[in-house]
PDB file of C-alpha atoms in Angstrom:
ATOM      1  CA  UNK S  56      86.563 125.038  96.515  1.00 37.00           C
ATOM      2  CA  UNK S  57      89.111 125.839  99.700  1.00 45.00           C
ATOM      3  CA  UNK S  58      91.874 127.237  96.768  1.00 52.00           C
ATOM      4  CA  UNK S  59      89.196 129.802  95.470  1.00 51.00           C
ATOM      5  CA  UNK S  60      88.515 130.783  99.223  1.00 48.00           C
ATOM      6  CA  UNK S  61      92.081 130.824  99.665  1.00 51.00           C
ATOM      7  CA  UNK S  62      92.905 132.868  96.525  1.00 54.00           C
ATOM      8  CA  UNK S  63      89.581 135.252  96.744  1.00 52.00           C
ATOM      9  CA  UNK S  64      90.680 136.351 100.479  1.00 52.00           C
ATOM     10  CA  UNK S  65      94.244 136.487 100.024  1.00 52.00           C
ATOM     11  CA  UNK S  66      93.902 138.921  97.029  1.00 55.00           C
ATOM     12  CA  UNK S  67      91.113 140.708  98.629  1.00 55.00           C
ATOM     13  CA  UNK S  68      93.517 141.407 101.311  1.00 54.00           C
ATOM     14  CA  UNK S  69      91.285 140.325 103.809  1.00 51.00           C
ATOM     15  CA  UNK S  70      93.602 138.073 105.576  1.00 54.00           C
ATOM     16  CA  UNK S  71      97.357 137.641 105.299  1.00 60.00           C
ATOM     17  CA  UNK S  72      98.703 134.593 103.255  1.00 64.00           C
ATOM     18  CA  UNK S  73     100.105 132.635 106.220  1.00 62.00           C
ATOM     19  CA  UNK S  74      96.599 132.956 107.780  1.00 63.00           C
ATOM     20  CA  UNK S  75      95.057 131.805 104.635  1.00 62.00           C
ATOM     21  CA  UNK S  76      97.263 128.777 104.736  1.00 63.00           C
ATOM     22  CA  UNK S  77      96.220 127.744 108.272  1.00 60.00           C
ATOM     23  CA  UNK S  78      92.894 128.385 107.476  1.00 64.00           C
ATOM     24  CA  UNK S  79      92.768 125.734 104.901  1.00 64.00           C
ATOM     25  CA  UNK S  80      95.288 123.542 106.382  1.00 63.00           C
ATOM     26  CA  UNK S  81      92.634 122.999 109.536  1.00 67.00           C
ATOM     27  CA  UNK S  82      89.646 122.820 107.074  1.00 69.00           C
ATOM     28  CA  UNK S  83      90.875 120.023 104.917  1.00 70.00           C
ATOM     29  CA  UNK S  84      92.459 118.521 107.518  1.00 67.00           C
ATOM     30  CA  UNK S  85      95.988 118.460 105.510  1.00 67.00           C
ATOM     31  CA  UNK S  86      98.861 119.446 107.712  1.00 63.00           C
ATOM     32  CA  UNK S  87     100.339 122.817 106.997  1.00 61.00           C
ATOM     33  CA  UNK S  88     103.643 121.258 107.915  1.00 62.00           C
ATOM     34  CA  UNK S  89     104.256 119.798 104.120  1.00 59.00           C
ATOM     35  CA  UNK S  90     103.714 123.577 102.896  1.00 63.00           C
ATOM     36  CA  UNK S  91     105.597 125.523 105.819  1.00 62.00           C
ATOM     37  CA  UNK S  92     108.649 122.374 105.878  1.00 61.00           C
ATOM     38  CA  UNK S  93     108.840 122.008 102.237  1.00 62.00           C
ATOM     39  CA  UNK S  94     112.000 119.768 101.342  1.00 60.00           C
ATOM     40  CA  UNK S  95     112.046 118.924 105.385  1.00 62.00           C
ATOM     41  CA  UNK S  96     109.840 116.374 105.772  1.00 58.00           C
ATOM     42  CA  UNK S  97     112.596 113.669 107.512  1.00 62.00           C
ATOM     43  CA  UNK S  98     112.325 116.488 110.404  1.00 62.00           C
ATOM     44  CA  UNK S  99     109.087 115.410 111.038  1.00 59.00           C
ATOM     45  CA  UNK S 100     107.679 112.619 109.074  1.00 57.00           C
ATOM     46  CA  UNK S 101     107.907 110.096 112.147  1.00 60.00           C
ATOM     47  CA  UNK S 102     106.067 112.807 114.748  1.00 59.00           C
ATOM     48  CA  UNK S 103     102.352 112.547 115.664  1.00 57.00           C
ATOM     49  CA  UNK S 104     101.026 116.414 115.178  1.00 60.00           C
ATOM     50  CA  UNK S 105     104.642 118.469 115.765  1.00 65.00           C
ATOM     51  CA  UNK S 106     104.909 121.795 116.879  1.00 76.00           C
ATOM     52  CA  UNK S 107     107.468 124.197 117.988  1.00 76.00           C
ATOM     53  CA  UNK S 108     108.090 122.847 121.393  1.00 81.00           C
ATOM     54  CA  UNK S 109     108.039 119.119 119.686  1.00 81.00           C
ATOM     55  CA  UNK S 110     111.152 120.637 117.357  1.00 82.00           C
ATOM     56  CA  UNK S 111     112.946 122.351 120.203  1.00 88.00           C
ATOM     57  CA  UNK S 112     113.440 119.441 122.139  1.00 87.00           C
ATOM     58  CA  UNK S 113     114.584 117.380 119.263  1.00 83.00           C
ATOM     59  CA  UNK S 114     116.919 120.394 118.100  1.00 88.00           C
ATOM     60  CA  UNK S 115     118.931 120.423 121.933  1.00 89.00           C
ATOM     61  CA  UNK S 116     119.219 116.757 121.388  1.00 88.00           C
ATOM     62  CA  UNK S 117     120.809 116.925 117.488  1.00 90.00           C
ATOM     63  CA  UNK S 118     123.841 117.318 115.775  1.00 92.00           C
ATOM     64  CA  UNK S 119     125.313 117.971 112.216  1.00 92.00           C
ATOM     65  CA  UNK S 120     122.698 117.819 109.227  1.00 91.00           C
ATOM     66  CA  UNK S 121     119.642 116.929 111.881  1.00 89.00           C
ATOM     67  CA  UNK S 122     120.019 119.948 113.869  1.00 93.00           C
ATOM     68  CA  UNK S 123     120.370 122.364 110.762  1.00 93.00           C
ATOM     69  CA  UNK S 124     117.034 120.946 109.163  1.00 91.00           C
ATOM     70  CA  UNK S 125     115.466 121.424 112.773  1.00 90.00           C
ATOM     71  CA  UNK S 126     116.697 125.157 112.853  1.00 94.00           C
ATOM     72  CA  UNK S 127     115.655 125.436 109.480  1.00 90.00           C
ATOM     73  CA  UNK S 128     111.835 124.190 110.277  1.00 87.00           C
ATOM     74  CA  UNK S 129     111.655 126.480 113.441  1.00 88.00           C
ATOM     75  CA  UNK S 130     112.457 129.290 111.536  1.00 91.00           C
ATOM     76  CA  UNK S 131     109.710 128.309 108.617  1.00 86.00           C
ATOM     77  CA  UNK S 132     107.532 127.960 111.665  1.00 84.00           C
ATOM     78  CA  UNK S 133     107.940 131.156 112.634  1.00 86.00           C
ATOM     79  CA  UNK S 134     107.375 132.778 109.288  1.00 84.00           C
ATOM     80  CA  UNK S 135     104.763 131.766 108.661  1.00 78.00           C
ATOM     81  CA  UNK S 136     102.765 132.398 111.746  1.00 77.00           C
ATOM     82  CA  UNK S 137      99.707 134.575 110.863  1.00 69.00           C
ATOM     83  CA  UNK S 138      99.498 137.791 111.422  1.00 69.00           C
ATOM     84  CA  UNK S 139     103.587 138.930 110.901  1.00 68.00           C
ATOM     85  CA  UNK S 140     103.816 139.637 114.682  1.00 77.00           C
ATOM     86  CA  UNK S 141     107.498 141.261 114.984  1.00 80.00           C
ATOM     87  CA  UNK S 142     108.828 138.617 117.973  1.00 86.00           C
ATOM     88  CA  UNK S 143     107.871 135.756 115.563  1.00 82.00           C
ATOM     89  CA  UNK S 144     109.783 137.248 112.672  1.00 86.00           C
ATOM     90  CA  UNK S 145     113.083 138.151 115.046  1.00 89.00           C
ATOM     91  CA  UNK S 146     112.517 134.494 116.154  1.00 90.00           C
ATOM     92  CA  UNK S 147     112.269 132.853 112.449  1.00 90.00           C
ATOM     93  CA  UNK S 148     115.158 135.381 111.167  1.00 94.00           C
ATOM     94  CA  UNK S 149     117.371 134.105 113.912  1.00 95.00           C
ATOM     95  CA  UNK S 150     116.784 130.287 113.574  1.00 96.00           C
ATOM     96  CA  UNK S 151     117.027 130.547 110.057  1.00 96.00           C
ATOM     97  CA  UNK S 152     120.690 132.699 110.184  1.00 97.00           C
ATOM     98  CA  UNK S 153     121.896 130.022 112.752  1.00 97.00           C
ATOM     99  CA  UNK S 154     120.745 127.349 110.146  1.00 96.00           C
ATOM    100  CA  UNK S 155     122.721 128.921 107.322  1.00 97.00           C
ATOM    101  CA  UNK S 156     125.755 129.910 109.731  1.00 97.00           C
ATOM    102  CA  UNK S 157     125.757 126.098 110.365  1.00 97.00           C
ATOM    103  CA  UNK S 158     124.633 124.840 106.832  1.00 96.00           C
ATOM    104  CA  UNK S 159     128.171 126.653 105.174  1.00 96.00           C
ATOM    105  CA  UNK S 160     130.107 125.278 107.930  1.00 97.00           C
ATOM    106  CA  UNK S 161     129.411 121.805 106.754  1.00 96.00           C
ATOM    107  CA  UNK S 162     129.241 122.626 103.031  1.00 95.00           C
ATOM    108  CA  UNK S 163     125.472 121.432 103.246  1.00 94.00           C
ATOM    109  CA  UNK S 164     124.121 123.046 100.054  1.00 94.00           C
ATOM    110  CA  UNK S 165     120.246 122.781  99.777  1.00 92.00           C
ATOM    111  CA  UNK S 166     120.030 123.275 103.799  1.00 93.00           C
ATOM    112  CA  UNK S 167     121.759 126.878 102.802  1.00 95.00           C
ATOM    113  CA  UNK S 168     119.016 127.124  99.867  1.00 93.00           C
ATOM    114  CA  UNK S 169     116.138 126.203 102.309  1.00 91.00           C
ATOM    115  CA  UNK S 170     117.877 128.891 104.918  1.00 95.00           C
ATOM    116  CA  UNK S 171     117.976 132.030 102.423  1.00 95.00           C
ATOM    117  CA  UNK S 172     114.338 130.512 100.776  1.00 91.00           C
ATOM    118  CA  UNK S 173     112.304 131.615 104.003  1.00 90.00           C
ATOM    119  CA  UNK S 174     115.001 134.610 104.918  1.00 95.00           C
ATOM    120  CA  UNK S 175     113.729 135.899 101.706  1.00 92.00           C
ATOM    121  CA  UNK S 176     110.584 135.285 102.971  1.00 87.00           C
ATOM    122  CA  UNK S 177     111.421 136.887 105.902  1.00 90.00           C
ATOM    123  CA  UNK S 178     112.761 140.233 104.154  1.00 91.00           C
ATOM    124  CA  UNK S 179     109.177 140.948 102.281  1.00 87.00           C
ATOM    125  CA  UNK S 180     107.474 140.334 105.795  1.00 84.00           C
ATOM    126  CA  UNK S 181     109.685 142.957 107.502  1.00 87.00           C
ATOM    127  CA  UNK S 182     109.440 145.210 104.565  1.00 86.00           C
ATOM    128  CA  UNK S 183     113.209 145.044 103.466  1.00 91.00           C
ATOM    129  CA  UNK S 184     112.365 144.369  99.373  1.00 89.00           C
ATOM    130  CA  UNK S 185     115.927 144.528  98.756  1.00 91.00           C
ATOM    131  CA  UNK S 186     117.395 142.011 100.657  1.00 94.00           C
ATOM    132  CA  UNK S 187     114.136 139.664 100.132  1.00 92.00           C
ATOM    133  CA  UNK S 188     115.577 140.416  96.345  1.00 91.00           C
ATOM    134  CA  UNK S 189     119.024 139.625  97.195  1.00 94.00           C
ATOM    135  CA  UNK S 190     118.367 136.220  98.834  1.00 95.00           C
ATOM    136  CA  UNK S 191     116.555 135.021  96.076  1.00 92.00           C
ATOM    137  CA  UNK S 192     119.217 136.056  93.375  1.00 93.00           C
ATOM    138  CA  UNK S 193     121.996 134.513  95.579  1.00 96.00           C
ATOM    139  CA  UNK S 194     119.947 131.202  95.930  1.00 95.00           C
ATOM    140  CA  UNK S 195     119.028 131.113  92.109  1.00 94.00           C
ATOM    141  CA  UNK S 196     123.248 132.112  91.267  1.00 95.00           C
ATOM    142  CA  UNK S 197     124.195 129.013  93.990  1.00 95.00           C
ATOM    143  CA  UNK S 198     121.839 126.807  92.063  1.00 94.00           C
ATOM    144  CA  UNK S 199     122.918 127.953  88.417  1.00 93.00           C
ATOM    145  CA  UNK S 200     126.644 127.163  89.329  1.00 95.00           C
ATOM    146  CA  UNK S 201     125.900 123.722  91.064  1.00 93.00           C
ATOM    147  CA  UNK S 202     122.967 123.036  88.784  1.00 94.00           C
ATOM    148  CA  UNK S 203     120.391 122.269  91.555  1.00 92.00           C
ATOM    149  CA  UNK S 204     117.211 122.817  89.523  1.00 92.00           C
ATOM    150  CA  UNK S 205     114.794 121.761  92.175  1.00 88.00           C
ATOM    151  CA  UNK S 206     115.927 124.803  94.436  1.00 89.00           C
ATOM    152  CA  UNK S 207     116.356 126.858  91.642  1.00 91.00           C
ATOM    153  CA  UNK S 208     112.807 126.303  91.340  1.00 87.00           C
ATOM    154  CA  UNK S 209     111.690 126.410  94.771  1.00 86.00           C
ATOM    155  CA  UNK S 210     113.353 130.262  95.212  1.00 90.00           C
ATOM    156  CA  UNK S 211     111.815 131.587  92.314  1.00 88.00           C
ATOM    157  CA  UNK S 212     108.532 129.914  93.735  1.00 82.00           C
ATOM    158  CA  UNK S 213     108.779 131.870  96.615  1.00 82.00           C
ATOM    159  CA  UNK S 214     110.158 134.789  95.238  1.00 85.00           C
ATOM    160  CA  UNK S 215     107.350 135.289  93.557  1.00 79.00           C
ATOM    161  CA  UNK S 216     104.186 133.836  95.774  1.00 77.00           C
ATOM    162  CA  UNK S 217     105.949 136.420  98.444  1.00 77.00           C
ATOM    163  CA  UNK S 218     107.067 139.585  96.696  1.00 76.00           C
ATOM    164  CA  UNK S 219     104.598 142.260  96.496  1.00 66.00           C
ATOM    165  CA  UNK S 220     106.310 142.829  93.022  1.00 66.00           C
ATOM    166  CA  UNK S 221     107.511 140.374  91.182  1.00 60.00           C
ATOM    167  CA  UNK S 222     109.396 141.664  88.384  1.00 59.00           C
ATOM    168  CA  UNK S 223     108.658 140.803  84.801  1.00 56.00           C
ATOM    169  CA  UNK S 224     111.482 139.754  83.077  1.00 61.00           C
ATOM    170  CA  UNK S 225     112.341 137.381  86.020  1.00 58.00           C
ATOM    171  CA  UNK S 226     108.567 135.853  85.769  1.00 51.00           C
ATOM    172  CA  UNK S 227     108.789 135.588  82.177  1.00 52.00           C
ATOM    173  CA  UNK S 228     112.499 133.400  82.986  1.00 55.00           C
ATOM    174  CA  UNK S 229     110.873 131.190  84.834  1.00 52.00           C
ATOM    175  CA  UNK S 230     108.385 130.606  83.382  1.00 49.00           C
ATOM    176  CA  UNK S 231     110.918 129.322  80.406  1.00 53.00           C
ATOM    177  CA  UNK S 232     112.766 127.186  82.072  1.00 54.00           C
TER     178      UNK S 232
END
């Protein structure tokens, strides 16, 4: 009953689709956190109810691998805040740039996937379709070479819950594989 609410609003355009998720995160009592940190879980499966001030103090005390998932979460956090407010997108695009910065450094592959997942994310929030686009095709190429199907999957996913257009012939890829 919540995912018809959910779906009947969000394509009614009545709310946004991070507000949605909030919405019915609080009503069934299921913490957005395993939505908004998908694939991050180890960042916060030992915390009672985390937040953003609960992962900033964790990320001044990490290093290495830690501190890149961190980043990456406090940048998810950001976008997907309700309501697309412009200092919570600067905030998310700058955690999750730091992330990837770091992510390369250390040849840490899926934390660079998770990184240009929610940048992409970030793009179709700010309005920028074409670099939304091109984070998605460079996570899907990455994945392709290395053969990581699960965030093969997990970019098109977003790619097209996100985009305002998703194009054809890449829906009708996906849905092959």
């Amino acid at each position: 009953q919540l995912s018809s609410f959910f779906f009947f609003v969000v394509n009614e355009n009545r709310i946004d689709l991070d507000s949605a998720l909030f919405m019915v995160s609080k009503q069934s009592g299921i913490s957005s956190l395993y939505i908004v940190g998908e694939k991050m879980g180890d960042v916060f499966s030992d915390a009672n109810n985390p937040d953003l001030t609960y992962f900033k103090k964790q990320l001044a005390a990490s290093k290495g691998v830690k501190r890149i998932r961190l980043l990456n979460m406090i940048g998810s956090l950001y976008a997907f805040q309700p309501g697309s407010r412009k200092n919570d997108l600067d905030s998310a695009f700058s955690f999750l740039k730091t992330a990837q910065q770091e992510a390369i450094a250390i040849k840490d592959d899926k934390d660079v996937y998770q990184s240009l997942c929610v940048q992409g994310k970030y793009y179709f929030e700010t309005g920028n379709l074409a670099m939304a686009d091109s984070c998605f095709n460079k996570v899907i190429s990455l994945c392709v070479v290395t053969g990581n199907k699960e965030y093969e999957a997990m970019a098109y996913d977003y790619w097209s819950v996100y985009a305002p257009i998703f194009p054809v012939e890449k829906r009708m890829g996906y849905a092959k594989k």
